[in-house]
Coordinates of C-alpha atoms in Angstrom, one line a residue:
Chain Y
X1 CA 0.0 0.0 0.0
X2 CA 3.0 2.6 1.4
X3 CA 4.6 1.7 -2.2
X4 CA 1.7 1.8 -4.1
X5 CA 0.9 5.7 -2.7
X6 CA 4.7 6.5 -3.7
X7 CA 4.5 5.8 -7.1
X8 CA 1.5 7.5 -7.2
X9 CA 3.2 10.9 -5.8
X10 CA 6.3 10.0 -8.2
X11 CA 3.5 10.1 -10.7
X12 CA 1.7 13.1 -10.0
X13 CA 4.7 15.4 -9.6
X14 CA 5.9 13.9 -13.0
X15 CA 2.7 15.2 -14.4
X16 CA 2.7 18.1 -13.1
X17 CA 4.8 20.1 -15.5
X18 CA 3.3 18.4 -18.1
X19 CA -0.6 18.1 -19.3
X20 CA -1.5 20.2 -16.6
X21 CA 0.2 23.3 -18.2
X22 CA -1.8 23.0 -21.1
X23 CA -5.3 22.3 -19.1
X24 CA -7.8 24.8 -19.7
X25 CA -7.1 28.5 -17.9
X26 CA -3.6 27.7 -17.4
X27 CA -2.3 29.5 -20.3
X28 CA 0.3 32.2 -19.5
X29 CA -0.8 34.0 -22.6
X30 CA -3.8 34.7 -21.0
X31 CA -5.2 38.4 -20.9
X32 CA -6.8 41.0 -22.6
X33 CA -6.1 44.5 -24.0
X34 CA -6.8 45.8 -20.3
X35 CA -3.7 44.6 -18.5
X36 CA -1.9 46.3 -21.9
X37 CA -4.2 50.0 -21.4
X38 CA -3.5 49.2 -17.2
X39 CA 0.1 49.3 -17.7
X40 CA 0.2 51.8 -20.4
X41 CA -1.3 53.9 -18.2
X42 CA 0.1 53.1 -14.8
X43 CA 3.9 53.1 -16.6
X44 CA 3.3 56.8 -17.9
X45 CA 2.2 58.1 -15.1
X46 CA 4.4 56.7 -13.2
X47 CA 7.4 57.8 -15.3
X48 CA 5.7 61.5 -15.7
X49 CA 5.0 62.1 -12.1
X50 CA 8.7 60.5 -11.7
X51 CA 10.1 63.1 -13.8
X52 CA 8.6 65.5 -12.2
X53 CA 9.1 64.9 -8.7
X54 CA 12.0 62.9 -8.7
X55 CA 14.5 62.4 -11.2
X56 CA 15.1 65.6 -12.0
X57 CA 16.1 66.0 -7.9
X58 CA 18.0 63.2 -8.2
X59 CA 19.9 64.1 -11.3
X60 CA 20.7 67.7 -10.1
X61 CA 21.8 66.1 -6.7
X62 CA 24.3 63.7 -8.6
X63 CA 25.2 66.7 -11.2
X64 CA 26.4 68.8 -8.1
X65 CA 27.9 66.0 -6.6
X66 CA 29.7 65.6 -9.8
X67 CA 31.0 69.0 -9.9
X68 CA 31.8 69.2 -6.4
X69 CA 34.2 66.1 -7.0
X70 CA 35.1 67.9 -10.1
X71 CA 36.4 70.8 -8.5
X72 CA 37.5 69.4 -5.7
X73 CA 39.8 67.0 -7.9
X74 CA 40.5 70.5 -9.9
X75 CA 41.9 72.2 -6.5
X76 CA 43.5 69.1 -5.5
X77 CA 45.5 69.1 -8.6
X78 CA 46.0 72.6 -8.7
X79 CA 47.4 72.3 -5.3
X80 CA 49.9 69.4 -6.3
X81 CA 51.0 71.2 -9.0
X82 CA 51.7 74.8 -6.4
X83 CA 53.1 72.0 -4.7
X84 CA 55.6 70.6 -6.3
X85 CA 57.0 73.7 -7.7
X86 CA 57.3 75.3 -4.3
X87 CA 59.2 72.3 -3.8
X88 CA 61.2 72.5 -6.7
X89 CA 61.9 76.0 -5.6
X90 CA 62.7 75.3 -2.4
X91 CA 65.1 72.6 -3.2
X92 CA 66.6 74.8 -5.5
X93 CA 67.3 77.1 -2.8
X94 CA 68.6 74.3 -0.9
X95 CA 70.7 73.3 -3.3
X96 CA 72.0 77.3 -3.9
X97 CA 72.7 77.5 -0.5
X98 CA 74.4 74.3 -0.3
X99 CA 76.8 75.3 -3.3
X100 CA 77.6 78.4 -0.9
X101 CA 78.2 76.5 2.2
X102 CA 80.4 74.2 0.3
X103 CA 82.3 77.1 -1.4
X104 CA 82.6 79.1 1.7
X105 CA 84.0 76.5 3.4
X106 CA 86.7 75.6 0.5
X107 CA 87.2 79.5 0.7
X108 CA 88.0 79.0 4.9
X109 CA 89.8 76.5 4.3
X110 CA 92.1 78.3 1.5
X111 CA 92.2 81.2 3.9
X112 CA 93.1 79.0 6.8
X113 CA 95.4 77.2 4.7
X114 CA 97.0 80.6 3.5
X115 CA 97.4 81.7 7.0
X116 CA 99.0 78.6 8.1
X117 CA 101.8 79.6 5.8
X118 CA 101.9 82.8 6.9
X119 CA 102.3 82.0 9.9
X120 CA 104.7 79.3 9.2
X121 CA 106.7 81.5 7.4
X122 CA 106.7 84.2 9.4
X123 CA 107.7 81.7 12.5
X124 CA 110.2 80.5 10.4
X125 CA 111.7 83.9 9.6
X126 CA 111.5 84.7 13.2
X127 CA 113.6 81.4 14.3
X128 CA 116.0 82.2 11.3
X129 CA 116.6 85.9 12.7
X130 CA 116.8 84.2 16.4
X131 CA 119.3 82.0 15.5
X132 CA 120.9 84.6 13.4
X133 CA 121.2 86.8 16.6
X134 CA 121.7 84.0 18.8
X135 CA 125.2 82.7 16.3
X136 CA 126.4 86.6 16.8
X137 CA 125.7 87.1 19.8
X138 CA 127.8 83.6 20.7
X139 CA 130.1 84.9 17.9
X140 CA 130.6 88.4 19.6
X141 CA 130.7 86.6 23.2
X142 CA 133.9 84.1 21.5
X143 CA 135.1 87.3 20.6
X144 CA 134.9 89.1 23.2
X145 CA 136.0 86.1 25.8
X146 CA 139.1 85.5 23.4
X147 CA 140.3 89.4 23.7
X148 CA 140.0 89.2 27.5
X149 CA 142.1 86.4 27.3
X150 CA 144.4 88.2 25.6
X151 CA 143.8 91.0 27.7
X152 CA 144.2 88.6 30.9
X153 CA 147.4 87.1 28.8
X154 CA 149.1 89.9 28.4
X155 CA 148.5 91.9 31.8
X156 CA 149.6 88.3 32.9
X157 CA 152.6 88.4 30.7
X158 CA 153.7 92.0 31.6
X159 CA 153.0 90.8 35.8
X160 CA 155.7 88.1 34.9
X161 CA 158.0 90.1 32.4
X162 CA 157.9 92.9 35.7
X163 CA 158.9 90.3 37.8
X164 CA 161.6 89.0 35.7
X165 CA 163.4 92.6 35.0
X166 CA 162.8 93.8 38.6
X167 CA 162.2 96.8 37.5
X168 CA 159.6 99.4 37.2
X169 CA 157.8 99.6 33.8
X170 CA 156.1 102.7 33.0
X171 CA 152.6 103.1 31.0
X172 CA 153.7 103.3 27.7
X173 CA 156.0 101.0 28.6
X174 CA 153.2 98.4 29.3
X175 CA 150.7 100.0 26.5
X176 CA 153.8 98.3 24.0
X177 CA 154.6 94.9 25.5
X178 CA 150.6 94.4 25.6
X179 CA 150.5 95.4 21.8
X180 CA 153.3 93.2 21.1
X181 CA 152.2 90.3 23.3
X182 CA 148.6 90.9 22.0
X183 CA 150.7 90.6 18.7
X184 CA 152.2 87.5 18.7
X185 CA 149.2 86.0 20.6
X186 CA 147.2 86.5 17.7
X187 CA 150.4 85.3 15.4
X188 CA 150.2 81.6 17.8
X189 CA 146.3 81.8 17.9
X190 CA 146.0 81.6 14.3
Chain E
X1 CA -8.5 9.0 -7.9
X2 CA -10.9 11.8 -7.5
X3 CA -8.8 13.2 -4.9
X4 CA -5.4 12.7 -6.6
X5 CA -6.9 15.2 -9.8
X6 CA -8.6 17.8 -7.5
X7 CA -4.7 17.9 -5.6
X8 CA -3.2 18.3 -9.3
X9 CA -5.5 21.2 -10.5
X10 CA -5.1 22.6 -7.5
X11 CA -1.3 22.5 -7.8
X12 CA -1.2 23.4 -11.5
X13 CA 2.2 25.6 -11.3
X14 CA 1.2 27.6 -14.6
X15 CA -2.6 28.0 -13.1
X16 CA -0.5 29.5 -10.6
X17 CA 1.1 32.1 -12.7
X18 CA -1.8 33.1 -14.9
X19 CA -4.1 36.2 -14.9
X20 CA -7.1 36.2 -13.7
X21 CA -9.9 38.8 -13.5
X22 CA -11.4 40.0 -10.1
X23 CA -15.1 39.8 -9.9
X24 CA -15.6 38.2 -13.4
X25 CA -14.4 41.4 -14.9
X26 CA -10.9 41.6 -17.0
X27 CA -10.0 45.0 -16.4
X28 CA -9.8 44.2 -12.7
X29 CA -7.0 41.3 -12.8
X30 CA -4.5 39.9 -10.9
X31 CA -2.2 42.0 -13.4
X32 CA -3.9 45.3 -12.7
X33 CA -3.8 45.3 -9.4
X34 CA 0.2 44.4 -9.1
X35 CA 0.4 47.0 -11.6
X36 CA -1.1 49.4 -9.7
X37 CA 0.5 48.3 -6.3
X38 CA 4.0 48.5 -8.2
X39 CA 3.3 51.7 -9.6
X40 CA 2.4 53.2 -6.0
X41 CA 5.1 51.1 -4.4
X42 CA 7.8 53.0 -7.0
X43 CA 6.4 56.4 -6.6
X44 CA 6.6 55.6 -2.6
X45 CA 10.3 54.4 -2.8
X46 CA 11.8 57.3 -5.5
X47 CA 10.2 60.9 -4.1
X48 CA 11.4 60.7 -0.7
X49 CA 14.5 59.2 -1.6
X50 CA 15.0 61.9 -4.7
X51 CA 14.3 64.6 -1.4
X52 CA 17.1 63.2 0.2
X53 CA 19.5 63.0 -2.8
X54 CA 18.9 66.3 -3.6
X55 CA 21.5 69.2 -2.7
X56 CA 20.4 72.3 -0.7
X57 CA 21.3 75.4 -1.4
X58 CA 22.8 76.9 1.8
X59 CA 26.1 76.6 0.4
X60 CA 27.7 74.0 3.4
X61 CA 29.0 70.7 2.9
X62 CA 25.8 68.7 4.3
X63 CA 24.1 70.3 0.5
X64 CA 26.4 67.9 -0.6
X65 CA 25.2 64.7 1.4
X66 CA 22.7 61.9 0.9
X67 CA 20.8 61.2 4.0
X68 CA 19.3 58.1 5.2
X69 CA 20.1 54.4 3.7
X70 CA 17.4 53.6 1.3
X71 CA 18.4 57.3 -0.4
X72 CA 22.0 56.0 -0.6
X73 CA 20.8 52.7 -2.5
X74 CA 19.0 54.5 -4.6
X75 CA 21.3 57.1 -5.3
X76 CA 23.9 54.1 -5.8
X77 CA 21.6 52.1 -8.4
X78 CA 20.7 55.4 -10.3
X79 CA 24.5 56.2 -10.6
X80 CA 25.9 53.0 -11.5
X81 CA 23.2 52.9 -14.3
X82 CA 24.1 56.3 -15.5
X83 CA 27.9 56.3 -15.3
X84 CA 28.2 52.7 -15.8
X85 CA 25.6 51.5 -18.5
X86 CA 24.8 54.5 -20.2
X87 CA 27.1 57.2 -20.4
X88 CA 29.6 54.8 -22.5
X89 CA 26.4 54.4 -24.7
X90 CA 24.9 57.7 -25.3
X91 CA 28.1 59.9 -24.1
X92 CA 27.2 63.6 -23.4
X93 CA 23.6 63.2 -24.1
X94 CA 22.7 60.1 -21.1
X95 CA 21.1 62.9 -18.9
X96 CA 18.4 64.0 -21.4
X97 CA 17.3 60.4 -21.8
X98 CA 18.4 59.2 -17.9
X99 CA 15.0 59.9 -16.9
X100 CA 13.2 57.4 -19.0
X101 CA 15.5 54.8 -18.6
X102 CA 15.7 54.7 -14.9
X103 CA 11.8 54.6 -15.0
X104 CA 12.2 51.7 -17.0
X105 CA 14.6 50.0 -14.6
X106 CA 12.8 51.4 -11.2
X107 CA 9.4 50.0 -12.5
X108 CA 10.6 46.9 -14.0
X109 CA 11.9 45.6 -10.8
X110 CA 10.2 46.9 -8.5
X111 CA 7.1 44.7 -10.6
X112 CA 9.3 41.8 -10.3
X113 CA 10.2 42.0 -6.6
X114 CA 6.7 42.3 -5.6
X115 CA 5.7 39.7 -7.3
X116 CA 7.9 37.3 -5.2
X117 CA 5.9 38.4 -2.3
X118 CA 3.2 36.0 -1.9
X119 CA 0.2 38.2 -1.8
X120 CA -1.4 36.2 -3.7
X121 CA -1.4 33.2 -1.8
X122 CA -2.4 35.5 1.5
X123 CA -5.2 37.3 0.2
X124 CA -6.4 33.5 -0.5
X125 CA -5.4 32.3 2.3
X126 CA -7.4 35.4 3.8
X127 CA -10.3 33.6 2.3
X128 CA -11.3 36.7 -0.1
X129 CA -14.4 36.6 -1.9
X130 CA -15.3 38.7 -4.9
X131 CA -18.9 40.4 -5.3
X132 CA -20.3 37.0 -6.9
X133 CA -19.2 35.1 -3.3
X134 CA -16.2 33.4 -5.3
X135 CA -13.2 33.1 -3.5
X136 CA -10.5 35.1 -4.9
X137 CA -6.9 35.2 -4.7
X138 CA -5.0 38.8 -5.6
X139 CA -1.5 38.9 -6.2
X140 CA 0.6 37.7 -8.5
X141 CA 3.9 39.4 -10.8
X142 CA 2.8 42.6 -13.1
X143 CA 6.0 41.0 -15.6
X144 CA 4.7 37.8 -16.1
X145 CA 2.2 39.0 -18.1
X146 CA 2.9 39.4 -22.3
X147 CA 0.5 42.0 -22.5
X148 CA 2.3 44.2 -19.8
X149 CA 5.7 43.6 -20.9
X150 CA 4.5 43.9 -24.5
X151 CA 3.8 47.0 -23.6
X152 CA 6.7 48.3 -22.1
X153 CA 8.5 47.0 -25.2
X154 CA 6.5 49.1 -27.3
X155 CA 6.4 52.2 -25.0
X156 CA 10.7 51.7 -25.2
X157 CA 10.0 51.0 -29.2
X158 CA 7.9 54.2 -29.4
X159 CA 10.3 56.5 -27.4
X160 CA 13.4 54.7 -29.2
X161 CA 12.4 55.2 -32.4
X162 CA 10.6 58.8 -31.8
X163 CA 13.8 60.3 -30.3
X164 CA 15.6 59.4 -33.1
X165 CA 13.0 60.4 -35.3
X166 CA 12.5 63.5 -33.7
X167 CA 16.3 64.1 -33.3
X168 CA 17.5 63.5 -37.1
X169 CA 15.0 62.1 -39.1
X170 CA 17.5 62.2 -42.2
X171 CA 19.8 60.0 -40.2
X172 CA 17.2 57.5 -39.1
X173 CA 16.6 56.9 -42.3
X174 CA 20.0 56.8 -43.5
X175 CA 20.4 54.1 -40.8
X176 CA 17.8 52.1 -41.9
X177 CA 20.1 51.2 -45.0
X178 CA 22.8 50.4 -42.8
X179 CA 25.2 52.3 -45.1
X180 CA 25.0 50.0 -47.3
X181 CA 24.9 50.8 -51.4
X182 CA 22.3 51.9 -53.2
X183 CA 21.7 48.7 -55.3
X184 CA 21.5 46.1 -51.4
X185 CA 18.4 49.1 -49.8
X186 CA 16.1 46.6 -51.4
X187 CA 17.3 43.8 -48.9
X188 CA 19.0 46.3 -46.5
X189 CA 15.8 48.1 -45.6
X190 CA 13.2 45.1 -45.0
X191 CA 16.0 43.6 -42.3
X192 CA 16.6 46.9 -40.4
X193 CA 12.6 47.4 -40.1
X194 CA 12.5 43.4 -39.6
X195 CA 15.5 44.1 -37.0
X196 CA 13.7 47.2 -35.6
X197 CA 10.5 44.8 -34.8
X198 CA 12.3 42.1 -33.7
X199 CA 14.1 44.5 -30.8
X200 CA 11.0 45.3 -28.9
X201 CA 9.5 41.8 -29.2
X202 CA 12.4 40.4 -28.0
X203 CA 12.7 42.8 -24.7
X204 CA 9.1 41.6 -24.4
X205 CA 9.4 38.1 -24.4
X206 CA 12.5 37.9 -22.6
X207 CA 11.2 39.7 -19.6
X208 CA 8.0 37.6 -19.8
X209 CA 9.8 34.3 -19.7
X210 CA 12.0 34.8 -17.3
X211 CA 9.6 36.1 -14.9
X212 CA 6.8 33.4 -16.0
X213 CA 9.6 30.1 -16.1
X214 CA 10.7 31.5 -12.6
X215 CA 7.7 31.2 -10.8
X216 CA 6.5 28.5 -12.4
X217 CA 9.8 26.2 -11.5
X218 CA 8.7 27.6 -8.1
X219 CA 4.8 26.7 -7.9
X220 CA 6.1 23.5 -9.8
X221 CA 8.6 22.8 -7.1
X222 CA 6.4 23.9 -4.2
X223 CA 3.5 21.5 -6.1
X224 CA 5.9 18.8 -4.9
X225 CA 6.5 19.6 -1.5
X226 CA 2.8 19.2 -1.1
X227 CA 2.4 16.2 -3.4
X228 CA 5.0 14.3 -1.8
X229 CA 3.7 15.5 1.8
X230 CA 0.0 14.3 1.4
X231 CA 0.2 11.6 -1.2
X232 CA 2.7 9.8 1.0
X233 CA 2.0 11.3 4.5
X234 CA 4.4 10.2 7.6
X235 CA 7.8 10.9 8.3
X236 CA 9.2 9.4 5.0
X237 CA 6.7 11.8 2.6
X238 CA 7.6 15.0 4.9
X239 CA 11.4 14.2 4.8
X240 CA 11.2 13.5 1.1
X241 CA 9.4 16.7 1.0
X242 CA 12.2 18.5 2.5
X243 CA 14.2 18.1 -0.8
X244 CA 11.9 20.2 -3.1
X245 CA 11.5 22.8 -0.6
X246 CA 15.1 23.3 -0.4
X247 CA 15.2 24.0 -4.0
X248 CA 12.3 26.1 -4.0
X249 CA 14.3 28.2 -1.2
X250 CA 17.4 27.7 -3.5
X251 CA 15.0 29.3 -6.9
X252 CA 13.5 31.6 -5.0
X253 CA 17.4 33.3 -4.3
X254 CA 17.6 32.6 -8.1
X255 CA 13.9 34.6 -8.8
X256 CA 15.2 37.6 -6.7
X257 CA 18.9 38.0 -9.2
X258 CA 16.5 37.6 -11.8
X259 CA 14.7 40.6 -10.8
X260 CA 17.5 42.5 -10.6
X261 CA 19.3 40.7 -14.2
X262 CA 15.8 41.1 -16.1
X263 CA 15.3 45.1 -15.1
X264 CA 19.0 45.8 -15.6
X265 CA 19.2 44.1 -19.6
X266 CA 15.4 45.6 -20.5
X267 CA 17.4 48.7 -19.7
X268 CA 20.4 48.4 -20.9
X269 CA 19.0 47.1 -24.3
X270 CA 16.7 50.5 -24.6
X271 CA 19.6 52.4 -23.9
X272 CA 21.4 50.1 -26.6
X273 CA 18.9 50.8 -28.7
X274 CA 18.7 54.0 -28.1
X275 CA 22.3 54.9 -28.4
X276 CA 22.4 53.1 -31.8
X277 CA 19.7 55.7 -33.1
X278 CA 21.0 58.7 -31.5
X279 CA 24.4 58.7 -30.9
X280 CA 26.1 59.3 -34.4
X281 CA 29.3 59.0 -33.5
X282 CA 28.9 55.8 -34.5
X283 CA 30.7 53.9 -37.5
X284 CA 29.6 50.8 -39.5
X285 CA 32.4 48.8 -37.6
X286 CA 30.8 49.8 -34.4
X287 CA 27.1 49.7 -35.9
X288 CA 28.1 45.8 -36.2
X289 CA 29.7 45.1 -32.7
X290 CA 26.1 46.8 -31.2
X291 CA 24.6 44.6 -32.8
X292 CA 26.8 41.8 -32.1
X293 CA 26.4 43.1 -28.1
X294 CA 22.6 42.6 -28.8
X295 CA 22.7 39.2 -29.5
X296 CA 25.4 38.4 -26.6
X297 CA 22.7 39.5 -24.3
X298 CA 19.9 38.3 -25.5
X299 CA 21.7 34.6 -25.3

């Protein structure tokens, strides 16, 4: 029985799609020139009354948007474009000021270098006069310690010559033994 | 056996989907009245939303800004269809014929979405009787009928044609020959006005039988939940009745895409149309890929 009523479902639902479709007041064609008028109608006035009170709101409000965007995007650009060529300038600048730093610095350093000369120079010239001074100063003290030697010699000399004649010398008599001694010292001396 | 027949006439899935008139009388249908209802239920959706979309005029930002969510859908849809679908067809000149075509679109599916409400099978449910005591059921979908989409068809063949008409009468003529020579009118002609009747009859039968197939796969499918449920009662005719109703859940998810796919090419196809008329720019090379884009989506 329980299979008999499933292959009678099976059955029905197979013919359901089928003959039934084609039964009487089951065509899908069905109408009249009403539903045509109704929707004539009803689409019209829908789409006037639309027009009217709603699409041209609509469009202005997209329209503006539009614009807005538009100008916005304009601006935007506009901005970019100030932008970028207040950075260019600036970078420019940067790169000016740069080149100076770098060239003042190679002119210090020229100038510092110059000086260091100078002053090297001038030290130099200074230590070549001081050692000028210093060899005739040591020249005029060799000179001047070699002529009281002489001196030293010669009053020693005389002292002894004095003692040998045991006699008095006068002045003049001492002024010409010096020369003489002073004389032949230089004579041994060179 | 008696019982098994009444059960099938009563689930006859294209009964189901067929027109019927209200009180004995044709001009008060099932197609009328969804007609009507869709018409109201369009006009109740766009003008508050357009209010919304709308800029003010006090100059601030907030002029700029679309309040509230259902004026952001529509504001989306409306801009997709004009930026996206017909500004590369009728270039500078989509916002004189915008209007039109979003009526088309708006109208279109909003007939197609109500008819996947079941009002139909409330109001008969609700036990409604018609002045002669019969019991009536109202309801049903405004674009499953031929006569009503037939009739969009030729109100988008009427304004397609009278625009270009009205536009550049020279040309629409000139493009009936399809710039063709002289000596190939003879055969050029008769297949441009052949091709011109074909376009809205097509638009008219594709948007019947997609909406029609639709719901009859689902009053078919839903004939077999019931079927399987009384013929074979008990746990195993419910649980086999489980299967069908998952596909008529599955369908009905398909039904409401092909709302949305069904308004979107009757659109698209006027404006198509349209921008093959109006838009001059175009050559023969591109005359024959619109052509060739016509028949893409009518497969």
């Amino acid at each position: 029985m329980q299979a008999m009523r499933f292959h009678l479902a099976l059955v029905y639902t197979a013919l359901l799609a089928g003959p039934a479709a084609a039964a009487e007041g089951a065509n899908p064609f069905v109408g009249t020139i009403y539903q045509a008028i109704a929707a004539a109608v009803v689409f019209v006035t829908v789409m006037v009354v639309l027009k009217k009170a709603a699409w041209g709101k609509i469009l202005q409000g997209l329209q503006d948007r539009e614009n807005r965007i538009k100008h916005d995007l304009d601006q935007a650009e506009a901005s970019a474009k100030q932008a970028e060529k207040t950075l260019a300038e600036y970078q420019k600048l940067l790169a000016n000021a740069q080149e100076e730093a770098r060239s003042m610095m190679e002119s210090c350093r020229a100038d510092a270098k110059k000086v260091s000369a100078e002053l090297k120079d001038q030290a130099q010239t200074e230590i070549d006069q001081a050692r000028q001074r210093a060899t005739e100063e040591i020249q005029w003290a060799k000179e001047n310690a070699v002529n009281e030697v002489h001196a030293q010699a010669a009053e020693l000399a005389t002292n002894v010559a004095g003692k040998i004649l045991r006699r008095q010398i006068n002045a003049q008599d001492q002024q010409q033994f010096v020369n003489e001694a002073l004389a032949e010292l230089g004579k041994g001396l060179n | 056996m008696n019982t098994a027949l009444c059960m099938l006439a009563a689930a006859n899935p294209v009964g189901h989907v067929t027109d019927k008139p209200i009180n004995g009388q044709w001009y008060v249908s099932n197609v009328t009245v969804m007609l009507v209802l869709s018409g109201i239920a369009t006009l109740w959706l766009l003008i508050p939303a357009a209010k919304r979309i709308t800029t003010g005029k006090s100059g601030s930002i907030d002029d700029l800004r679309t309040r509230g969510v259902l004026a952001n859908m529509v504001e989306s849809v409306c801009l997709y269809l004009r930026d996206e679908v017909f500004r590369p067809v009728l270039g500078d000149e989509t916002d004189r014929y915008v209007p039109v075509l979003w009526s088309f679109f708006w109208f279109i599916l909003i007939s197609n979405l109500l008819g996947l409400v079941p009002i139909l099978d409330i109001t008969a449910a609700l036990g409604l009787n018609d002045f002669h005591g019969t019991p009536v059921g109202i309801g049903g979908t405004a674009t499953q009928s031929i006569w009503v989409t037939g009739t969009l068809a030729v109100i988008a063949f009427v304004f397609i044609n009278g625009t270009a008409i009205i536009k550049d009468p020279i040309g629409f003529l000139k493009h009936l020959t399809a710039g063709a020579p002289v000596f190939m009118w003879p055969i050029m002609v008769p297949v441009e006005l052949i091709g011109m009747i074909v376009k809205p009859v097509a638009l008219a039968l594709r948007l019947f039988a997609n909406m029609t197939g639709g719901h009859i796969i689902v009053a078919t499918l839903l004939g077999f939940v019931v079927s399987l449920s009384t013929a074979l009662g008990g746990v195993s005719g419910h649980g086999l009745a489980i299967v069908p109703l998952i596909g008529t859940i599955v369908i009905y998810f398909l039904e409401i895409m092909v709302a949305f796919i069904q308004a979107y090419i009757f659109t698209f196809l006027t404006c198509l149309f349209l921008g093959q008329l109006v838009v001059h720019a175009h050559d023969d090379h591109e005359h024959d890929e619109s052509h060739g884009g016509e028949h893409a989506a009518a497969h």
